[in-house]
Amino acid sequence: MNRLLSFLFHQGVLDEQFLQLQQLQDETSPNFVSEVVNIYFHESEKLLRNLRALLMERELMDYKKMGIDLNQLMGSSSSIGAKRVTNVCVAFRVATEQNNRVGCFRALEMLEHEYCYLKNKLHELFQIEQQRDLAAGVRYPVQN
Amino acid sequence: MEQSSMNSGEFPAGLRVLVVDDDVTTLKIIERMSVRCHYCVTTCSEATAALKILRERKGCFDVVLSDVHMPDMDGYKLLEHVGLEMDLPVIMMSVDDRTSTVMKGIRHGACDYFIKPVRLEELRNIWQHVARKFLNESKEHDNSSSREDNDRNNISSAAGATKGIVKEQKKRSNLKDEEDVELENDDPSTSKKPRVVWSVELHQQFVSAVNQLGLDKAVPKKILELMNVPGLTRENVASHLQKFRLYLKRLSGVAQQQNEMLNTVPGTIESKLAAAERYIQTVAASGYVSPETLAALHAELLGHPVTNIVPTVDRTTLMQAFEQEPKHSGADDHDVASGQPLAKYPSNIVNNFPQSILKVDNSSLGYGAWPPSDTLGSVSRGSLGVPNNNMVIDILQHHQKHQHQQKQQKSPIHDQNQSINVQPSCLVVPAQSSDTFQEVKSVASVNKDCSFSRNAIIDYSQQSQKSNISSSTSQYLGRDTKSTSISPLMSSFSVGSSNSNIQQIQNSTSTFGAARPLPSLLPMTFRQVPYDIKSSDSLDQVCLRNPRFVGKGNHISSFENEIESSASDFSHMKVFVACNGNTVKEEPKEEPNFIRYSNVNHPVLYNYPSHDHSSAST
């Protein structure tokens, strides 16, 4: 798991904020990180869907609304520590400010791409963690 | 109170924090961080709910952390409310790190501005704002006390000079005539500096005093005397006045900004006009606006520079609409006529118009009885601080006075030339209980005006509770309503309401026929107009998804469930993850290129519409 983590850090998928999250996890809230991340996934998927719907509009593109959604997505991504996603959001925001439809499309694609990647990797991470916990849990009673 | 937490040896532990953010992720994280810092944290995902909590539990919080961009209420608005009503330090948060945004926060009085992601270290430091505020208040009181001592010897105990504050410091205890009067909501703790809480009633008194004196001539001492509240000091009034002035200035500045903004965004004029039209419809539906008044108003507004964005055809249609008015508003009754659709209204007139509409409606309320109609619904509360509204307000006040005196509906209002109180009287929307509302009738028209506005505003904010787009309601009632929503853009001052008022309002709003929410129709406040006009369901989802959630977090279902639900939700993403090696329970059947993996070791492949189909990996 540490290997995967360091790999993700190296790639810039995650940043120190994720470490902060991990530090916030302790005995009083043992599943904090996975909980928060799941909330994040849930919310961001909604936001991404909204963004796509907004971009699919034929006529009047509501950049302002996109900006709102984007702002929220950026906020939560940065709170999670999803650096690459956040960066793409920044680029996306620039495109919306310039009313650049093509740019927005490209940014959205990239956003979805990065998001998927992040989601997969984080799921992987959690699974490894779970398995490790299970394995550790089995061992303890035996020791006693 | 913070004093108690300060006195306990573990400060800043126990700091009572209220966190407001529409983003649940951030909310949860900050909550956790706060717990880690040993704070007492309360979270809230809606600004309106947060205000409600703050009002209900006054004195229960030391600091507020608020997001800048929130769907139901602008963070700046919340900031102002908190600053004015509760005088708590507010810290803004946002991922937006642009200098202009930060500057705006500072201008609105934020104590600090955090850029997301918020780090634990930053959160640990927020106690300094609480401490600073506390110390500043102490200093204020110290200064006032020494000054008061000098004055006391010379001045008779006028109400204003009386310093009846509970629990003075020992060095001030030599004030003999101090009365042991409890300030409203004062916390009988071991506090050395009892803080004046500007409750709604108190604020209302303040405002009426200011209006009586005139904003320019409003001196704290005189205000204090007028208010005649025992226990209030000149300094309290002075600082509050300062805040009030800043607030007004901001509003007028914003209104002008928005004027400009409107003029420079032609693309969304249609939507604005459409929204304006609906708005006007509802106003017209009130039927209280006598044709003369409306015409006068209209003339007034049209006299203002209309930019070239709006074609003149709008004007003519509007005039036609006005001409239709006499048909239904001539009767001397309070029944609401069915709305006549006014023509498309010039958008920049909309800027000004709602302010006057507000007044018009207010005047109609002068009958004392609460019309069980939809007069309130159409009122915008955007009558703040825009200098070019003087005349309009004059007219309305005339109308109101006249009506009240004669108890007749039809009267050529605009002829009258009574002197008008200071314009700011209309700006502030004081809240009054319904009892005082009735009493106020006989008081200066200013007060009445204010109380009308208040009720109108209350109505508005009720409606706006359901508003989906980021409308900047500045008032919040703390009541849930199911009425249709019209998002007001009034930036008013304080809100408080009694139950009876709300019920009345609810009656009226339920009859209110506006079909579609009008988010931010009136660019009165800090929200940009083109921003919000369109309301889409997708945004509904985003903004309204959170039920009011106050308290320590919500629990996420188990890992497994979460994955499944998210998978089924997400139609674009075809990612699917098996949990713990179990096979997937649910599969979106309509996704032919779905790829599933049941083994952790296999990397997950994801497909989405624009990319080529890639085969399963290793």
PDB file of C-alpha atoms in Angstrom, chain B residues 244-462:
ATOM      1  CA  PHE B 244     -24.183  50.236   9.425  1.00  0.00           C
ATOM      2  CA  ARG B 245     -22.602  52.942   7.357  1.00  0.00           C
ATOM      3  CA  LEU B 246     -20.136  50.545   5.844  1.00  0.00           C
ATOM      4  CA  TYR B 247     -22.939  48.243   5.004  1.00  0.00           C
ATOM      5  CA  LEU B 248     -24.872  50.952   3.241  1.00  0.00           C
ATOM      6  CA  LYS B 249     -21.872  52.046   1.348  1.00  0.00           C
ATOM      7  CA  ARG B 250     -21.219  48.588   0.222  1.00  0.00           C
ATOM      8  CA  LEU B 251     -24.717  48.177  -0.982  1.00  0.00           C
ATOM      9  CA  SER B 252     -24.712  51.330  -2.970  1.00  0.00           C
ATOM     10  CA  GLY B 253     -21.393  50.410  -4.419  1.00  0.00           C
ATOM     11  CA  VAL B 254     -22.617  47.022  -5.357  1.00  0.00           C
ATOM     12  CA  ALA B 255     -25.798  48.303  -6.817  1.00  0.00           C
ATOM     13  CA  GLN B 256     -23.856  50.601  -9.026  1.00  0.00           C
ATOM     14  CA  GLN B 257     -21.573  47.807  -9.986  1.00  0.00           C
ATOM     15  CA  GLN B 258     -24.476  45.743 -10.949  1.00  0.00           C
ATOM     16  CA  ASN B 259     -25.897  48.569 -12.897  1.00  0.00           C
ATOM     17  CA  GLU B 260     -22.762  48.528 -14.903  1.00  0.00           C
ATOM     18  CA  MET B 261     -22.747  44.831 -15.108  1.00  0.00           C
ATOM     19  CA  LEU B 262     -26.200  44.727 -16.447  1.00  0.00           C
ATOM     20  CA  ASN B 263     -25.322  47.191 -19.032  1.00  0.00           C
ATOM     21  CA  THR B 264     -22.426  45.209 -20.210  1.00  0.00           C
ATOM     22  CA  VAL B 265     -23.975  41.834 -20.475  1.00  0.00           C
ATOM     23  CA  PRO B 266     -26.347  42.040 -23.332  1.00  0.00           C
ATOM     24  CA  GLY B 267     -26.305  38.363 -23.941  1.00  0.00           C
ATOM     25  CA  THR B 268     -28.452  37.536 -21.064  1.00  0.00           C
ATOM     26  CA  ILE B 269     -30.822  40.377 -21.371  1.00  0.00           C
ATOM     27  CA  GLU B 270     -33.571  38.200 -22.598  1.00  0.00           C
ATOM     28  CA  SER B 271     -33.412  35.923 -19.707  1.00  0.00           C
ATOM     29  CA  LYS B 272     -33.266  38.865 -17.431  1.00  0.00           C
ATOM     30  CA  LEU B 273     -36.186  40.435 -19.091  1.00  0.00           C
ATOM     31  CA  ALA B 274     -38.143  37.297 -18.879  1.00  0.00           C
ATOM     32  CA  ALA B 275     -37.420  37.004 -15.268  1.00  0.00           C
ATOM     33  CA  ALA B 276     -38.175  40.654 -14.821  1.00  0.00           C
ATOM     34  CA  GLU B 277     -41.413  40.184 -16.573  1.00  0.00           C
ATOM     35  CA  ARG B 278     -42.486  37.462 -14.277  1.00  0.00           C
ATOM     36  CA  TYR B 279     -41.451  39.533 -11.395  1.00  0.00           C
ATOM     37  CA  ILE B 280     -43.415  42.467 -12.585  1.00  0.00           C
ATOM     38  CA  GLN B 281     -46.337  40.244 -13.110  1.00  0.00           C
ATOM     39  CA  THR B 282     -46.412  39.334  -9.556  1.00  0.00           C
ATOM     40  CA  VAL B 283     -46.050  42.884  -8.534  1.00  0.00           C
ATOM     41  CA  ALA B 284     -48.896  43.889 -10.712  1.00  0.00           C
ATOM     42  CA  ALA B 285     -50.864  41.062  -9.332  1.00  0.00           C
ATOM     43  CA  SER B 286     -50.840  42.742  -6.035  1.00  0.00           C
ATOM     44  CA  GLY B 287     -53.263  45.233  -7.387  1.00  0.00           C
ATOM     45  CA  TYR B 288     -52.392  47.645  -4.731  1.00  0.00           C
ATOM     46  CA  VAL B 289     -50.382  49.807  -6.875  1.00  0.00           C
ATOM     47  CA  SER B 290     -52.605  52.535  -7.988  1.00  0.00           C
ATOM     48  CA  PRO B 291     -52.089  53.553 -11.534  1.00  0.00           C
ATOM     49  CA  GLU B 292     -50.931  56.947 -10.628  1.00  0.00           C
ATOM     50  CA  THR B 293     -48.299  55.621  -8.365  1.00  0.00           C
ATOM     51  CA  LEU B 294     -47.098  53.172 -10.850  1.00  0.00           C
ATOM     52  CA  ALA B 295     -47.043  55.685 -13.558  1.00  0.00           C
ATOM     53  CA  ALA B 296     -45.179  58.058 -11.381  1.00  0.00           C
ATOM     54  CA  LEU B 297     -42.728  55.396 -10.502  1.00  0.00           C
ATOM     55  CA  HIS B 298     -42.377  54.375 -14.008  1.00  0.00           C
ATOM     56  CA  ALA B 299     -41.736  57.872 -15.131  1.00  0.00           C
ATOM     57  CA  GLU B 300     -39.282  58.171 -12.381  1.00  0.00           C
ATOM     58  CA  LEU B 301     -37.432  55.120 -13.377  1.00  0.00           C
ATOM     59  CA  LEU B 302     -37.498  55.835 -16.994  1.00  0.00           C
ATOM     60  CA  GLY B 303     -36.024  59.136 -16.193  1.00  0.00           C
ATOM     61  CA  HIS B 304     -32.968  57.295 -15.160  1.00  0.00           C
ATOM     62  CA  PRO B 305     -30.461  56.638 -17.803  1.00  0.00           C
ATOM     63  CA  VAL B 306     -31.600  53.716 -19.768  1.00  0.00           C
ATOM     64  CA  THR B 307     -28.801  52.234 -21.656  1.00  0.00           C
ATOM     65  CA  ASN B 308     -28.974  51.339 -25.225  1.00  0.00           C
ATOM     66  CA  ILE B 309     -29.303  47.728 -24.518  1.00  0.00           C
ATOM     67  CA  VAL B 310     -32.954  47.929 -24.017  1.00  0.00           C
ATOM     68  CA  PRO B 311     -34.939  48.742 -27.060  1.00  0.00           C
ATOM     69  CA  THR B 312     -37.462  51.446 -26.730  1.00  0.00           C
ATOM     70  CA  VAL B 313     -40.148  49.085 -27.665  1.00  0.00           C
ATOM     71  CA  ASP B 314     -39.999  47.769 -24.199  1.00  0.00           C
ATOM     72  CA  ARG B 315     -40.861  51.059 -22.857  1.00  0.00           C
ATOM     73  CA  THR B 316     -43.909  51.445 -24.906  1.00  0.00           C
ATOM     74  CA  THR B 317     -45.177  48.070 -24.009  1.00  0.00           C
ATOM     75  CA  LEU B 318     -44.578  48.847 -20.449  1.00  0.00           C
ATOM     76  CA  MET B 319     -46.569  52.000 -20.712  1.00  0.00           C
ATOM     77  CA  GLN B 320     -49.345  50.020 -22.225  1.00  0.00           C
ATOM     78  CA  ALA B 321     -49.248  47.696 -19.363  1.00  0.00           C
ATOM     79  CA  PHE B 322     -49.481  50.545 -17.020  1.00  0.00           C
ATOM     80  CA  GLU B 323     -52.430  51.869 -18.847  1.00  0.00           C
ATOM     81  CA  GLN B 324     -54.134  48.643 -18.240  1.00  0.00           C
ATOM     82  CA  GLU B 325     -53.689  49.096 -14.598  1.00  0.00           C
ATOM     83  CA  PRO B 326     -56.659  51.347 -13.966  1.00  0.00           C
ATOM     84  CA  LYS B 327     -58.876  48.509 -14.876  1.00  0.00           C
ATOM     85  CA  HIS B 328     -58.274  46.561 -11.842  1.00  0.00           C
ATOM     86  CA  SER B 329     -56.741  48.762  -9.321  1.00  0.00           C
ATOM     87  CA  GLY B 330     -59.376  51.361  -9.209  1.00  0.00           C
ATOM     88  CA  ALA B 331     -61.561  49.696  -6.744  1.00  0.00           C
ATOM     89  CA  ASP B 332     -61.304  50.647  -3.207  1.00  0.00           C
ATOM     90  CA  ASP B 333     -60.815  47.265  -1.865  1.00  0.00           C
ATOM     91  CA  HIS B 334     -58.031  45.158  -0.803  1.00  0.00           C
ATOM     92  CA  ASP B 335     -58.626  42.307  -3.022  1.00  0.00           C
ATOM     93  CA  VAL B 336     -55.859  41.417  -5.176  1.00  0.00           C
ATOM     94  CA  ALA B 337     -56.502  41.697  -8.787  1.00  0.00           C
ATOM     95  CA  SER B 338     -55.236  39.086 -11.040  1.00  0.00           C
ATOM     96  CA  GLY B 339     -51.949  39.928 -12.386  1.00  0.00           C
ATOM     97  CA  GLN B 340     -51.671  41.613 -15.631  1.00  0.00           C
ATOM     98  CA  PRO B 341     -48.640  40.688 -17.465  1.00  0.00           C
ATOM     99  CA  LEU B 342     -46.529  43.671 -17.868  1.00  0.00           C
ATOM    100  CA  ALA B 343     -44.469  43.870 -20.875  1.00  0.00           C
ATOM    101  CA  LYS B 344     -40.892  43.069 -20.821  1.00  0.00           C
ATOM    102  CA  TYR B 345     -39.251  45.386 -18.581  1.00  0.00           C
ATOM    103  CA  PRO B 346     -36.006  46.996 -19.391  1.00  0.00           C
ATOM    104  CA  SER B 347     -33.463  45.160 -17.507  1.00  0.00           C
ATOM    105  CA  ASN B 348     -31.706  48.080 -16.127  1.00  0.00           C
ATOM    106  CA  ILE B 349     -34.902  49.491 -14.976  1.00  0.00           C
ATOM    107  CA  VAL B 350     -35.374  46.310 -13.196  1.00  0.00           C
ATOM    108  CA  ASN B 351     -32.398  47.349 -11.314  1.00  0.00           C
ATOM    109  CA  ASN B 352     -34.189  50.276  -9.902  1.00  0.00           C
ATOM    110  CA  PHE B 353     -37.694  49.276 -10.195  1.00  0.00           C
ATOM    111  CA  PRO B 354     -37.844  46.619  -7.603  1.00  0.00           C
ATOM    112  CA  GLN B 355     -36.756  49.066  -5.079  1.00  0.00           C
ATOM    113  CA  SER B 356     -39.718  51.160  -5.758  1.00  0.00           C
ATOM    114  CA  ILE B 357     -41.901  48.192  -6.040  1.00  0.00           C
ATOM    115  CA  LEU B 358     -40.904  47.400  -2.619  1.00  0.00           C
ATOM    116  CA  LYS B 359     -42.057  50.704  -1.474  1.00  0.00           C
ATOM    117  CA  VAL B 360     -45.251  50.484  -3.310  1.00  0.00           C
ATOM    118  CA  ASP B 361     -46.095  47.272  -1.750  1.00  0.00           C
ATOM    119  CA  ASN B 362     -45.129  48.540   1.562  1.00  0.00           C
ATOM    120  CA  SER B 363     -47.439  51.403   1.214  1.00  0.00           C
ATOM    121  CA  SER B 364     -50.232  49.147   0.395  1.00  0.00           C
ATOM    122  CA  LEU B 365     -49.713  47.471   3.634  1.00  0.00           C
ATOM    123  CA  GLY B 366     -50.552  50.632   5.334  1.00  0.00           C
ATOM    124  CA  TYR B 367     -54.018  49.415   5.753  1.00  0.00           C
ATOM    125  CA  GLY B 368     -53.005  47.596   8.736  1.00  0.00           C
ATOM    126  CA  ALA B 369     -54.687  44.422   7.937  1.00  0.00           C
ATOM    127  CA  TRP B 370     -52.448  41.882   6.558  1.00  0.00           C
ATOM    128  CA  PRO B 371     -53.719  41.271   3.130  1.00  0.00           C
ATOM    129  CA  PRO B 372     -54.047  37.602   2.592  1.00  0.00           C
ATOM    130  CA  SER B 373     -52.909  38.055  -0.860  1.00  0.00           C
ATOM    131  CA  ASP B 374     -49.794  37.960  -2.739  1.00  0.00           C
ATOM    132  CA  THR B 375     -48.705  41.448  -2.308  1.00  0.00           C
ATOM    133  CA  LEU B 376     -45.727  40.452  -0.417  1.00  0.00           C
ATOM    134  CA  GLY B 377     -44.562  37.903  -2.760  1.00  0.00           C
ATOM    135  CA  SER B 378     -43.665  40.282  -5.395  1.00  0.00           C
ATOM    136  CA  VAL B 379     -41.727  42.633  -3.385  1.00  0.00           C
ATOM    137  CA  SER B 380     -38.124  42.884  -3.758  1.00  0.00           C
ATOM    138  CA  ARG B 381     -36.147  44.252  -1.059  1.00  0.00           C
ATOM    139  CA  GLY B 382     -33.606  45.856  -3.113  1.00  0.00           C
ATOM    140  CA  SER B 383     -34.127  49.299  -1.960  1.00  0.00           C
ATOM    141  CA  LEU B 384     -30.895  49.802  -0.326  1.00  0.00           C
ATOM    142  CA  GLY B 385     -28.459  52.466  -0.810  1.00  0.00           C
ATOM    143  CA  VAL B 386     -29.118  53.395  -4.349  1.00  0.00           C
ATOM    144  CA  PRO B 387     -29.057  57.103  -4.468  1.00  0.00           C
ATOM    145  CA  ASN B 388     -31.189  57.445  -7.505  1.00  0.00           C
ATOM    146  CA  ASN B 389     -34.136  56.121  -5.734  1.00  0.00           C
ATOM    147  CA  ASN B 390     -34.805  59.086  -3.616  1.00  0.00           C
ATOM    148  CA  MET B 391     -37.692  60.297  -5.561  1.00  0.00           C
ATOM    149  CA  VAL B 392     -39.258  56.970  -5.868  1.00  0.00           C
ATOM    150  CA  ILE B 393     -39.105  56.457  -2.225  1.00  0.00           C
ATOM    151  CA  ASP B 394     -40.525  59.859  -1.693  1.00  0.00           C
ATOM    152  CA  ILE B 395     -43.460  59.052  -3.800  1.00  0.00           C
ATOM    153  CA  LEU B 396     -44.055  55.860  -2.037  1.00  0.00           C
ATOM    154  CA  GLN B 397     -43.840  57.342   1.328  1.00  0.00           C
ATOM    155  CA  HIS B 398     -46.247  59.948   0.326  1.00  0.00           C
ATOM    156  CA  HIS B 399     -48.535  57.331  -0.873  1.00  0.00           C
ATOM    157  CA  GLN B 400     -48.235  55.437   2.255  1.00  0.00           C
ATOM    158  CA  LYS B 401     -48.795  58.313   4.541  1.00  0.00           C
ATOM    159  CA  HIS B 402     -51.664  59.509   2.564  1.00  0.00           C
ATOM    160  CA  GLN B 403     -53.307  56.193   2.490  1.00  0.00           C
ATOM    161  CA  HIS B 404     -52.863  55.683   6.062  1.00  0.00           C
ATOM    162  CA  GLN B 405     -54.344  58.949   6.955  1.00  0.00           C
ATOM    163  CA  GLN B 406     -57.245  58.856   4.655  1.00  0.00           C
ATOM    164  CA  LYS B 407     -57.744  55.181   4.515  1.00  0.00           C
ATOM    165  CA  GLN B 408     -58.545  55.386   0.941  1.00  0.00           C
ATOM    166  CA  GLN B 409     -56.927  53.696  -1.826  1.00  0.00           C
ATOM    167  CA  LYS B 410     -57.241  56.068  -4.648  1.00  0.00           C
ATOM    168  CA  SER B 411     -55.368  59.192  -4.225  1.00  0.00           C
ATOM    169  CA  PRO B 412     -53.082  61.145  -6.341  1.00  0.00           C
ATOM    170  CA  ILE B 413     -50.100  60.381  -4.412  1.00  0.00           C
ATOM    171  CA  HIS B 414     -47.372  61.845  -6.289  1.00  0.00           C
ATOM    172  CA  ASP B 415     -48.683  65.325  -5.979  1.00  0.00           C
ATOM    173  CA  GLN B 416     -48.067  65.507  -2.370  1.00  0.00           C
ATOM    174  CA  ASN B 417     -44.979  66.994  -1.199  1.00  0.00           C
ATOM    175  CA  GLN B 418     -44.492  66.093   2.303  1.00  0.00           C
ATOM    176  CA  SER B 419     -41.049  65.993   3.537  1.00  0.00           C
ATOM    177  CA  ILE B 420     -39.532  62.686   3.481  1.00  0.00           C
ATOM    178  CA  ASN B 421     -37.381  61.097   5.932  1.00  0.00           C
ATOM    179  CA  VAL B 422     -33.981  60.013   5.148  1.00  0.00           C
ATOM    180  CA  GLN B 423     -33.703  57.525   2.451  1.00  0.00           C
ATOM    181  CA  PRO B 424     -31.870  55.034   4.524  1.00  0.00           C
ATOM    182  CA  SER B 425     -35.033  54.459   6.349  1.00  0.00           C
ATOM    183  CA  CYS B 426     -36.131  52.383   3.525  1.00  0.00           C
ATOM    184  CA  LEU B 427     -32.894  50.660   3.322  1.00  0.00           C
ATOM    185  CA  VAL B 428     -32.918  48.925   6.532  1.00  0.00           C
ATOM    186  CA  VAL B 429     -35.358  46.270   7.031  1.00  0.00           C
ATOM    187  CA  PRO B 430     -35.946  46.035  10.640  1.00  0.00           C
ATOM    188  CA  ALA B 431     -37.839  43.191  11.991  1.00  0.00           C
ATOM    189  CA  GLN B 432     -40.651  43.695  14.278  1.00  0.00           C
ATOM    190  CA  SER B 433     -43.026  41.503  15.946  1.00  0.00           C
ATOM    191  CA  SER B 434     -46.489  41.721  14.677  1.00  0.00           C
ATOM    192  CA  ASP B 435     -47.670  43.476  17.750  1.00  0.00           C
ATOM    193  CA  THR B 436     -45.315  46.284  17.361  1.00  0.00           C
ATOM    194  CA  PHE B 437     -46.077  46.265  13.763  1.00  0.00           C
ATOM    195  CA  GLN B 438     -49.573  47.304  14.476  1.00  0.00           C
ATOM    196  CA  GLU B 439     -48.523  49.883  16.925  1.00  0.00           C
ATOM    197  CA  VAL B 440     -46.040  51.315  14.648  1.00  0.00           C
ATOM    198  CA  LYS B 441     -48.722  52.381  12.319  1.00  0.00           C
ATOM    199  CA  SER B 442     -49.169  55.578  14.106  1.00  0.00           C
ATOM    200  CA  VAL B 443     -45.544  56.309  14.399  1.00  0.00           C
ATOM    201  CA  ALA B 444     -43.530  58.071  11.828  1.00  0.00           C
ATOM    202  CA  SER B 445     -44.028  56.759   8.419  1.00  0.00           C
ATOM    203  CA  VAL B 446     -40.457  55.814   8.318  1.00  0.00           C
ATOM    204  CA  ASN B 447     -40.920  53.151  10.830  1.00  0.00           C
ATOM    205  CA  LYS B 448     -43.889  51.850   9.118  1.00  0.00           C
ATOM    206  CA  ASP B 449     -42.061  51.727   5.958  1.00  0.00           C
ATOM    207  CA  CYS B 450     -39.405  49.745   7.530  1.00  0.00           C
ATOM    208  CA  SER B 451     -41.727  47.339   9.087  1.00  0.00           C
ATOM    209  CA  PHE B 452     -43.460  46.788   5.866  1.00  0.00           C
ATOM    210  CA  SER B 453     -40.268  46.122   4.182  1.00  0.00           C
ATOM    211  CA  ARG B 454     -39.389  43.734   6.806  1.00  0.00           C
ATOM    212  CA  ASN B 455     -42.448  41.711   6.368  1.00  0.00           C
ATOM    213  CA  ALA B 456     -42.047  41.762   2.713  1.00  0.00           C
ATOM    214  CA  ILE B 457     -38.607  40.576   3.138  1.00  0.00           C
ATOM    215  CA  ILE B 458     -39.542  37.863   5.434  1.00  0.00           C
ATOM    216  CA  ASP B 459     -41.912  36.684   2.875  1.00  0.00           C
ATOM    217  CA  TYR B 460     -39.262  36.717   0.339  1.00  0.00           C
ATOM    218  CA  SER B 461     -36.804  34.827   2.226  1.00  0.00           C
ATOM    219  CA  GLN B 462     -39.329  32.212   2.978  1.00  0.00           C
TER     220      GLN B 462
END
